Short mmCIF file of C-alpha atoms in Angstrom, two decimals:
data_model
loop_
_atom_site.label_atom_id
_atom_site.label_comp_id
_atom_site.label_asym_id
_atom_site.label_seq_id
_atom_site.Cartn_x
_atom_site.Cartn_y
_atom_site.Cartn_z
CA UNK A 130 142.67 -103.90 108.09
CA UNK A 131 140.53 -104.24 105.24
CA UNK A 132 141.43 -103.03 101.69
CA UNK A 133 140.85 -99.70 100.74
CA UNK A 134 138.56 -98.58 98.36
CA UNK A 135 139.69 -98.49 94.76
CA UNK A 136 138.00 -96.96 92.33
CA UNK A 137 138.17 -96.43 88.02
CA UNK A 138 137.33 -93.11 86.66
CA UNK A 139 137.34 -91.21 83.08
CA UNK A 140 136.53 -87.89 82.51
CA UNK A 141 136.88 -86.84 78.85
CA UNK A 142 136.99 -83.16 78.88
CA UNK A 143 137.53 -80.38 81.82
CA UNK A 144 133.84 -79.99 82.69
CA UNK A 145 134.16 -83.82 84.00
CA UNK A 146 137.10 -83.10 85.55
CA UNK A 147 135.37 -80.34 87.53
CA UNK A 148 132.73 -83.38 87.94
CA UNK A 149 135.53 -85.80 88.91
CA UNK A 150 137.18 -83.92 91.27
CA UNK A 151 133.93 -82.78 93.43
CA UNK A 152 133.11 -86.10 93.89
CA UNK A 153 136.67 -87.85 94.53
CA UNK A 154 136.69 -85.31 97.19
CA UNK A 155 133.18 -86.07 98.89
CA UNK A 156 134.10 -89.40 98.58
CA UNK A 157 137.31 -88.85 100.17
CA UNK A 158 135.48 -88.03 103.72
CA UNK A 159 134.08 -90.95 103.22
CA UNK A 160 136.99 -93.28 102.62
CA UNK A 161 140.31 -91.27 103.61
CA UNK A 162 142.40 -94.28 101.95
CA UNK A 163 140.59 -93.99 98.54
CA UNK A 164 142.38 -95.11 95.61
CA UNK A 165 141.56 -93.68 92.58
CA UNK A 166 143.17 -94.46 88.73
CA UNK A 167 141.82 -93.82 85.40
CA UNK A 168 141.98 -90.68 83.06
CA UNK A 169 141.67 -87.36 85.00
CA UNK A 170 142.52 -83.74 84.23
CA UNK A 171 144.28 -81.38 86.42
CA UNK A 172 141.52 -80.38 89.09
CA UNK A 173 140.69 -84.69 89.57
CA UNK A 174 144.66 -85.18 89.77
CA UNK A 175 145.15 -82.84 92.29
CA UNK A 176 142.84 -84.98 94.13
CA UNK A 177 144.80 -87.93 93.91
CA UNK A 178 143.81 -89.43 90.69
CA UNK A 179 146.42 -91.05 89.04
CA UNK A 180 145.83 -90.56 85.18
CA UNK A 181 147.22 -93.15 83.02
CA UNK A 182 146.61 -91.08 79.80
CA UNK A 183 145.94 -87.47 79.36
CA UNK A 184 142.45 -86.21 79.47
CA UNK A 185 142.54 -83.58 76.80
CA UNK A 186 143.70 -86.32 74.01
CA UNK A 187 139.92 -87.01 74.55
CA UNK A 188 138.78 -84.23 74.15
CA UNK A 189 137.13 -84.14 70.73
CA UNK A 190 134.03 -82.62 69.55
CA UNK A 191 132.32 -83.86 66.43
CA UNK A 192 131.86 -86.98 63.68
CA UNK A 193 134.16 -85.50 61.38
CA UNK A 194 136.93 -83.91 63.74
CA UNK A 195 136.79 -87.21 66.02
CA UNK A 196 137.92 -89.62 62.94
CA UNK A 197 141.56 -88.17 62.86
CA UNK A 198 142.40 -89.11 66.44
CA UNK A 199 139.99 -92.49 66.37
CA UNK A 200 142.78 -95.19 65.89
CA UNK A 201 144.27 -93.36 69.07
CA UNK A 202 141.16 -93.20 71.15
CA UNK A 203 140.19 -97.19 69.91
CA UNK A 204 143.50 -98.60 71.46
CA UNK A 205 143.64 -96.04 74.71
CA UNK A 206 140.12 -97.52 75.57
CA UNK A 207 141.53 -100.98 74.98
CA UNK A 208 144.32 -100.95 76.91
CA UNK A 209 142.33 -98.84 79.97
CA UNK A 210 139.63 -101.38 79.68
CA UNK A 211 142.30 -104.72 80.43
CA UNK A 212 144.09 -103.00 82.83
CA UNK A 213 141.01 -102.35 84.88
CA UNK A 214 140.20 -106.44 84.24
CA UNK A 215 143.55 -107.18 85.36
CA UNK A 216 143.20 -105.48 88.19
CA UNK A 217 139.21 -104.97 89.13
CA UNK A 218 138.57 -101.82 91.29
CA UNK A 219 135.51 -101.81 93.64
CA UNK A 220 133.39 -99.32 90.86
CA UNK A 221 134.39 -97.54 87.75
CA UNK A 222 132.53 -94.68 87.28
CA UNK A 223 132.32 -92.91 83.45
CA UNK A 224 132.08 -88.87 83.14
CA UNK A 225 130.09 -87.92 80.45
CA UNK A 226 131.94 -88.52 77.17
CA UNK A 227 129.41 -91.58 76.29
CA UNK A 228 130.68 -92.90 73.28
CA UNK A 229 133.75 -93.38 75.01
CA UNK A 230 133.05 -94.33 78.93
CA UNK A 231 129.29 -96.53 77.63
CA UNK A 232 131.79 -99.10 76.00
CA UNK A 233 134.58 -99.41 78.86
CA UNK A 234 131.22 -99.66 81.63
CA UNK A 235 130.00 -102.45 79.37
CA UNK A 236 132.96 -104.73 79.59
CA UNK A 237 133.63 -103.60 82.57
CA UNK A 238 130.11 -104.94 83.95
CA UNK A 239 130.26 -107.76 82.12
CA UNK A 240 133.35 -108.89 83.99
CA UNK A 241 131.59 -108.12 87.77
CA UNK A 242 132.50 -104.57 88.53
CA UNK A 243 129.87 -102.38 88.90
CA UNK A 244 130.03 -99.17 86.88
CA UNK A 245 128.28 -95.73 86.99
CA UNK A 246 127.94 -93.23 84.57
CA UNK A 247 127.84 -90.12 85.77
CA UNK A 248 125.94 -87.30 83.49
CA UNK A 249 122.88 -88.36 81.61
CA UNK A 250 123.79 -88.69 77.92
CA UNK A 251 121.87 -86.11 75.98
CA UNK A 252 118.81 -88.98 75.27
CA UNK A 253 116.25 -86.05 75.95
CA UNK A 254 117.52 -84.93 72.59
CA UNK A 255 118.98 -87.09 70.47
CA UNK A 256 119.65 -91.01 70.17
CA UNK A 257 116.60 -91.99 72.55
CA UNK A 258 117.05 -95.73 72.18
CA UNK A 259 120.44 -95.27 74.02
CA UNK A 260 118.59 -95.86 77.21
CA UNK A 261 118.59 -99.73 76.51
CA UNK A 262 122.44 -99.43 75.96
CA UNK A 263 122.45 -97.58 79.46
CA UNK A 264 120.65 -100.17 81.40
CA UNK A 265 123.02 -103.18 79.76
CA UNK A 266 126.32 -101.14 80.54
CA UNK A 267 125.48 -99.28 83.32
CA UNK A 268 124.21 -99.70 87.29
CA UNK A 269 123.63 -96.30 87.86
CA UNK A 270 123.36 -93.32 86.05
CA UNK A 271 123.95 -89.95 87.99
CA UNK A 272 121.80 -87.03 86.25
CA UNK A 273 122.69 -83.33 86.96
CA UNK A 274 119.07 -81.85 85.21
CA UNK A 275 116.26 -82.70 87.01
CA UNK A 276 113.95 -83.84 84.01
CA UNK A 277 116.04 -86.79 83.27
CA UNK A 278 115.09 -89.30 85.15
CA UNK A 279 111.44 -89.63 83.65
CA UNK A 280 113.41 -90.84 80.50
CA UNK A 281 114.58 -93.58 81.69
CA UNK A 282 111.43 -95.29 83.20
CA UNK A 283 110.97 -97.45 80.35
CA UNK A 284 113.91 -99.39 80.96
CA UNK A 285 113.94 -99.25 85.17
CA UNK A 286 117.43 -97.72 85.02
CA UNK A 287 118.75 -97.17 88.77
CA UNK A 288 119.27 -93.18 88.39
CA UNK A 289 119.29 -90.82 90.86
CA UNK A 290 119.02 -86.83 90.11
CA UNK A 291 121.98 -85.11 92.27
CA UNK A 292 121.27 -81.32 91.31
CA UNK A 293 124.98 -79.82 89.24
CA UNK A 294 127.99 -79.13 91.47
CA UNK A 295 128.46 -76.00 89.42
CA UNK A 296 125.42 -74.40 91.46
CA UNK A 297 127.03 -75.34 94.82
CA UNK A 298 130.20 -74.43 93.81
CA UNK A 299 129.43 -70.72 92.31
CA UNK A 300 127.62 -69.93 95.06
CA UNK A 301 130.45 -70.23 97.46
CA UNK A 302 133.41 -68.72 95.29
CA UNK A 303 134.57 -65.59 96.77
CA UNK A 304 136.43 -64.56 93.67
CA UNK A 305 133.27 -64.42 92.23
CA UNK A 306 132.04 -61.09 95.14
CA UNK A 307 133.57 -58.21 93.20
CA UNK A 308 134.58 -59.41 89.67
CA UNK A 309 134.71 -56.28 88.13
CA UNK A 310 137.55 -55.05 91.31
CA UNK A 311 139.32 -58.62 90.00
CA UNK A 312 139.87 -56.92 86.40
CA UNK A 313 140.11 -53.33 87.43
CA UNK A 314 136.60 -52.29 85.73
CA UNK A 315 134.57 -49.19 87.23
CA UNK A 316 131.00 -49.67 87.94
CA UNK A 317 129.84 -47.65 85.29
CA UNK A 318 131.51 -49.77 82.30
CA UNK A 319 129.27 -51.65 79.71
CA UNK A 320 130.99 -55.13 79.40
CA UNK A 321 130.57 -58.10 77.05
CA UNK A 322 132.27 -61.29 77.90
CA UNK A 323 133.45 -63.38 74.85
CA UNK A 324 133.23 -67.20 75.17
CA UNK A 325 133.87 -69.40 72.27
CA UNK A 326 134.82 -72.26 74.23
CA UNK A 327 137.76 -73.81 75.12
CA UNK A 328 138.06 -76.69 72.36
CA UNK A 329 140.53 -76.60 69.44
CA UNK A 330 137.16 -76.75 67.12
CA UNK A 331 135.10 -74.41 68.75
CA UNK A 332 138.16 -71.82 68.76
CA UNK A 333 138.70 -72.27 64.73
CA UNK A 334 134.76 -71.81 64.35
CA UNK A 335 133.76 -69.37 66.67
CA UNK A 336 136.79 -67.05 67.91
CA UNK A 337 136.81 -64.77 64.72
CA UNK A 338 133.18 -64.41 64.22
CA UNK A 339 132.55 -63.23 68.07
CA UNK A 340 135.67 -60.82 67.72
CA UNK A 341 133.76 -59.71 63.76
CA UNK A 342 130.44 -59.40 66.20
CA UNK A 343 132.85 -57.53 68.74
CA UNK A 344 133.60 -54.82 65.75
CA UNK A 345 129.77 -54.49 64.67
CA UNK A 346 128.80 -53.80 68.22
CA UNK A 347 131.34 -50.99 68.56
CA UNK A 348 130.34 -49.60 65.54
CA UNK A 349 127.21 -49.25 67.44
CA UNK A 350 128.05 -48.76 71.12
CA UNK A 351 132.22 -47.10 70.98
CA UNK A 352 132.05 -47.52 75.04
CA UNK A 353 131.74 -51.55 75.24
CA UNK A 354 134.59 -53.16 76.82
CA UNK A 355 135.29 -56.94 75.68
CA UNK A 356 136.59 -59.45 78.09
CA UNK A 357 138.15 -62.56 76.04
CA UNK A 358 139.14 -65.24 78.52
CA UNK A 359 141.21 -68.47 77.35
CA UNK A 360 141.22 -72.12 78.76
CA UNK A 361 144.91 -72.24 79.02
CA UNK A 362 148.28 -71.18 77.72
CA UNK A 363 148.45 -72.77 74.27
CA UNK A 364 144.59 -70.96 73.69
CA UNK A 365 145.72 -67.60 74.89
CA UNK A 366 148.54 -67.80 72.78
CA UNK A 367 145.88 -68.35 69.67
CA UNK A 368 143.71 -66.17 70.61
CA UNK A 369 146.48 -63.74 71.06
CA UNK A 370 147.94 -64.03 67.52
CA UNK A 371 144.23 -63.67 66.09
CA UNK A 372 143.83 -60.59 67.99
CA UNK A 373 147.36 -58.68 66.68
CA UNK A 374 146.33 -60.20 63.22
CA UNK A 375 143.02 -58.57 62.64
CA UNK A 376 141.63 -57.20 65.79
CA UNK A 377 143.99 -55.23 67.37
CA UNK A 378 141.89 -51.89 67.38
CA UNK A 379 139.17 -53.38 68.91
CA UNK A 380 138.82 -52.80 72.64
CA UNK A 381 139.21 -56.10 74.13
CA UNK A 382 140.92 -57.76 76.90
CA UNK A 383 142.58 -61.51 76.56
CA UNK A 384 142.11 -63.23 79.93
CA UNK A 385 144.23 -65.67 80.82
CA UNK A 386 141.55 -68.48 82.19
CA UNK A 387 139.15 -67.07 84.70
CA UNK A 388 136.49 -67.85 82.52
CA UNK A 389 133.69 -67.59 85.49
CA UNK A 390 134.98 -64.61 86.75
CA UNK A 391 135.20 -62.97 83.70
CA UNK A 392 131.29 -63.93 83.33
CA UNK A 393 130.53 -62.56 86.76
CA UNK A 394 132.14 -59.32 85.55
CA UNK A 395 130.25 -59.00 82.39
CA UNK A 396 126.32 -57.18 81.79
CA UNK A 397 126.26 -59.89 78.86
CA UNK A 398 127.59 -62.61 76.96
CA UNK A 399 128.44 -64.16 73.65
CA UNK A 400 128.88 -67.98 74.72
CA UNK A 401 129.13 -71.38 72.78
CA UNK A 402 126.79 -73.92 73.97
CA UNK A 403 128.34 -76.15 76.46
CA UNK A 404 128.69 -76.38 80.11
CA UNK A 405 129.61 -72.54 80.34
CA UNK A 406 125.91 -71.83 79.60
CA UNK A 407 124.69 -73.34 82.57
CA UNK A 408 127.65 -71.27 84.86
CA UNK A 409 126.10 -67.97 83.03
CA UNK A 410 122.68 -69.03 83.77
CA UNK A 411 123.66 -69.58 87.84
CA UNK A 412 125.54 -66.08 87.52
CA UNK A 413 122.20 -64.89 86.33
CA UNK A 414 124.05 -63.16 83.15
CA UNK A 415 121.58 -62.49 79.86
CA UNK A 416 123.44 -64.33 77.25
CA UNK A 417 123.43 -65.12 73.20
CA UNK A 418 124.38 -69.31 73.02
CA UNK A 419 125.76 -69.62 69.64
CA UNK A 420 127.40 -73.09 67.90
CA UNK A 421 129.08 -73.71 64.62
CA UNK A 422 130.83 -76.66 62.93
CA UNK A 423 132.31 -78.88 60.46
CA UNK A 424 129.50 -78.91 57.96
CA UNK A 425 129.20 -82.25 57.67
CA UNK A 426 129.00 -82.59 61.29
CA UNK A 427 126.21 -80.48 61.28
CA UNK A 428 124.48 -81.67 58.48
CA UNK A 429 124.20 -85.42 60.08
CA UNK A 430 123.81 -83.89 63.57
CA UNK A 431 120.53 -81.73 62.56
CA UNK A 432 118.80 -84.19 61.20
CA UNK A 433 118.96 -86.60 64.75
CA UNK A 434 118.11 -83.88 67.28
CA UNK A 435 114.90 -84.10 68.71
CA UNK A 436 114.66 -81.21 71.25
CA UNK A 437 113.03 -77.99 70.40
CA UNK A 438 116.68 -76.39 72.43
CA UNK A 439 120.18 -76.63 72.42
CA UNK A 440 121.03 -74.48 75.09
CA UNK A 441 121.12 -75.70 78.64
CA UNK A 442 119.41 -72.53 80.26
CA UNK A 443 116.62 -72.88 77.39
CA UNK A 444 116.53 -76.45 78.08
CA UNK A 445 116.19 -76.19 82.33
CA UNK A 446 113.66 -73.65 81.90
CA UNK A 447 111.87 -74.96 79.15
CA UNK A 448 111.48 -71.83 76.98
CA UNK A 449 113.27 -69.86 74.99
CA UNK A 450 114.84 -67.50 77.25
CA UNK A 451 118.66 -66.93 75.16
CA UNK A 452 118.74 -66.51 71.54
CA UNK A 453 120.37 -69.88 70.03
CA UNK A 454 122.25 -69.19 67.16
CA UNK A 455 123.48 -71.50 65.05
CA UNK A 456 126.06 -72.57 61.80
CA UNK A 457 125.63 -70.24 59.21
CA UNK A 458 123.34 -67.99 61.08
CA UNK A 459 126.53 -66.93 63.13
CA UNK A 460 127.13 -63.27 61.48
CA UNK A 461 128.11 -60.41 63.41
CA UNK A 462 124.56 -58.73 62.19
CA UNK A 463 122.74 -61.73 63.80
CA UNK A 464 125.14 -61.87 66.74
CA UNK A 465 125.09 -58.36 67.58
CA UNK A 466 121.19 -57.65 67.43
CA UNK A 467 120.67 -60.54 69.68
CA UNK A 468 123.44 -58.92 72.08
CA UNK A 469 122.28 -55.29 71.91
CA UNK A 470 118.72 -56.59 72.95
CA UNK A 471 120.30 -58.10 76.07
CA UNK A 472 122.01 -55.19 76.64
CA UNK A 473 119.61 -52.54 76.74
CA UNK A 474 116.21 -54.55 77.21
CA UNK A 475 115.25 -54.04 80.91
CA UNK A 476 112.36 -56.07 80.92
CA UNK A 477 113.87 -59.00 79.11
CA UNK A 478 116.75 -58.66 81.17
CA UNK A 479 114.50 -58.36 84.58
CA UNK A 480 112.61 -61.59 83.16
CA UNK A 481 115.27 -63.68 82.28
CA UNK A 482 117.28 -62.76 85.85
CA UNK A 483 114.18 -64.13 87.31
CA UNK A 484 113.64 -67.03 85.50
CA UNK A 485 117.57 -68.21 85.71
CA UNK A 486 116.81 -67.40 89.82
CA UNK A 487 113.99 -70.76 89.08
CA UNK A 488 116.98 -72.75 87.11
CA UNK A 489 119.65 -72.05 90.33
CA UNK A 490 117.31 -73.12 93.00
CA UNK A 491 116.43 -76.25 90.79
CA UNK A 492 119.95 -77.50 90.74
CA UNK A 493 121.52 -76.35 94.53
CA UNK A 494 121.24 -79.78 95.67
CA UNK A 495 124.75 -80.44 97.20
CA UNK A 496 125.56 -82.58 94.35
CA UNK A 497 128.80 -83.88 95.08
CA UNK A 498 127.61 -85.04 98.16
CA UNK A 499 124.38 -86.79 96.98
CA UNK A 500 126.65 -88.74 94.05
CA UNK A 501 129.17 -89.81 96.60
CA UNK A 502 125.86 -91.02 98.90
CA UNK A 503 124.54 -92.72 95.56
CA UNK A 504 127.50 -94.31 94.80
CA UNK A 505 128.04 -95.54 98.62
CA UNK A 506 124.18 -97.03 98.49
CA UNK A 507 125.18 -98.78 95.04
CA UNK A 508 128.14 -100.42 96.41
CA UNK A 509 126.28 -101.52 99.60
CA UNK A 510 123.90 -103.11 97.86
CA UNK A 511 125.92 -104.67 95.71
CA UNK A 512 128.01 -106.23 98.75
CA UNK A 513 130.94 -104.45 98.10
CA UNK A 514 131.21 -102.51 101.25
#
């Protein structure tokens, strides 16, 4: 009996693992013996993964915020990358997180085992001569947004477009039929759905400002319900003890996870820019997309983006459909306007349903299934299988 497949994986944060886990499981039809080691949340564990560090150490957003925890990230790389040398597995595939995965695929290629990165780095936006550090460090890059792969044609980059699992997978979530039965909220309620994001960072910069915007808005409209949902246990408990602290009249309801659900449920929503965008935009939900940071983050950040968005939906449909609002613009006054607009505007709302109706049918491409076909092609050609 031949060997059976092995392969090295690192997601940094959970919307890889989401990533990770699709695609360990297409792959698993594929190759019912699959082997698969590396850094993995919960979702790509439960697959089989076996993490040899935990995922949300990596999870770190910014220059400033990353330099506390950079000794630790340096040597977890290190010792991932020798293991992997020690002991080659048929592909290692990176998740996103670039300036963490690019590195370990470089080595890794260097010492014969092909590597894929899977999520086009932001190189649309920002840092556009990273597409000659690609093509050195990387056989194949797997983009989720259909515009990417016209950025690499400079460099003949193998990359193949696979459409976002996130379209496939919201489609087909039942949970996701009667939201509003899930939470026990009539028809006839107005609801806003609160998403600052599920980082450490994006809780200290954004939780209290969309809970201030919370207050302005009932100042104006005394019947909105808030739904507040948190990533997990330690968040909730955060976002609790803000709540009892300085919020506690307001009417809003802490959500333990559910985060797409509680979207689904909602007329609108007050969402960092991330990943959770594009699961709003599917859900066809008018949204605000706001972002804040260290300053000095933001400072050195500003001055290297390129792209006339931030905001995946924005980006995908390539006009300013969502107000993006941004550091020190983030007031409840701004916040609020912007939300009351998407709120009671019927013909912006009708508009931007039907545009985020374009952005869905864009990205339903079976994507975990057309990755897991990519990777198979790579490793054929490569002689590996």
């Amino acid at each position: 009996m031949p060997n059976p497949l092995r392969i090295g994986i690192v997601a940094g944060e959970a919307s890889g693992d989401i990533l990770g886990a699709g695609l360990i499981r297409s792959l698993k039809t594929r190759f019912p013996d699959l082997i698969v080691e590396g850094i993995g949340g919960e979702l790509m564990q439960a697959e089989g993964c076996i993490s040899r560090y935990p995922m949300e150490r990596l999870s770190v957003m910014g220059l400033v915020e990353v330099l506390g925890r950079l000794f630790e990230l340096l040597k977890a790389r290190k010792t991932l990358i020798q293991y992997f040398i020690d002991n080659p597995p048929d592909v290692f595939i990176g998740i996103d997180a670039p300036d963490f995965t690019l590195h370990m695929e470089g080595r890794l290629k260097a010492a014969g085992i092909p590597t894929v990165h899977y999520v086009s780095p932001s190189v649309w936006a920002w840092k556009r001569k990273r597409i000659f550090k690609i093509k050195q460090t990387t056989d194949l890059v797997l983009a989720l947004f259909p515009f990417e792969p016209a950025c690499y044609q400079e460099t003949g980059q193998r990359i193949e477009f696979v459409g976002h699992p996130l379209a496939d997978q919201i489609v087909n979530d039942p949970s996701l039929r009667d939201p509003r039965a899930l939470f026990d909220i009539s028809e006839t309620q107005r609801v806003v759905a609160l998403l600052p994001g599920s980082r450490g960072s994006e809780i200290k910069y954004l939780a209290e400002p969309f809970l201030q915007t919370a207050r302005w808005l009932t100042e104006k409209e005394p019947d909105l319900l808030f739904l507040l949902p948190a990533a997990n246990k330690q968040r909730f408990n955060e976002l609790e003890a803000l709540l009892d602290e300085g919020f506690s009249e307001l009417n809003v309801r802490l959500v333990l996870q559910q985060s797409r659900q509680v979207m689904a449920a909602a007329d609108v929503i007050l969402i960092a820019s991330g990943t959770a965008t594009l699961e709003a935009t599917i859900l066809k939900k008018p949204m605000v997309v706001a972002y804040k940071m260290a300053s000095l983050t933001y400072a050195i950040y500003s001055r290297m983006i390129k792209s006339r968005h931030i905001s995946l939906p924005n980006l995908l449909a390539d006009e300013t459909l969502v107000p993006e609002v941004l550091q020190d613009d983030v007031t409840p006054s701004i916040l609020g306007e912007a939300l009351l607009k998407a709120l009671n505007d019927h013909s912006y709302i009708d508009y931007v349903q039907k545009r985020f109706e374009d952005v869905y049918t864009q990205l339903h491409q079976d994507a975990d299934e057309r990755a897991a076909s990519a990777i198979v092609q790579l490793l054929k050609d490569k002689g590996a299988l």
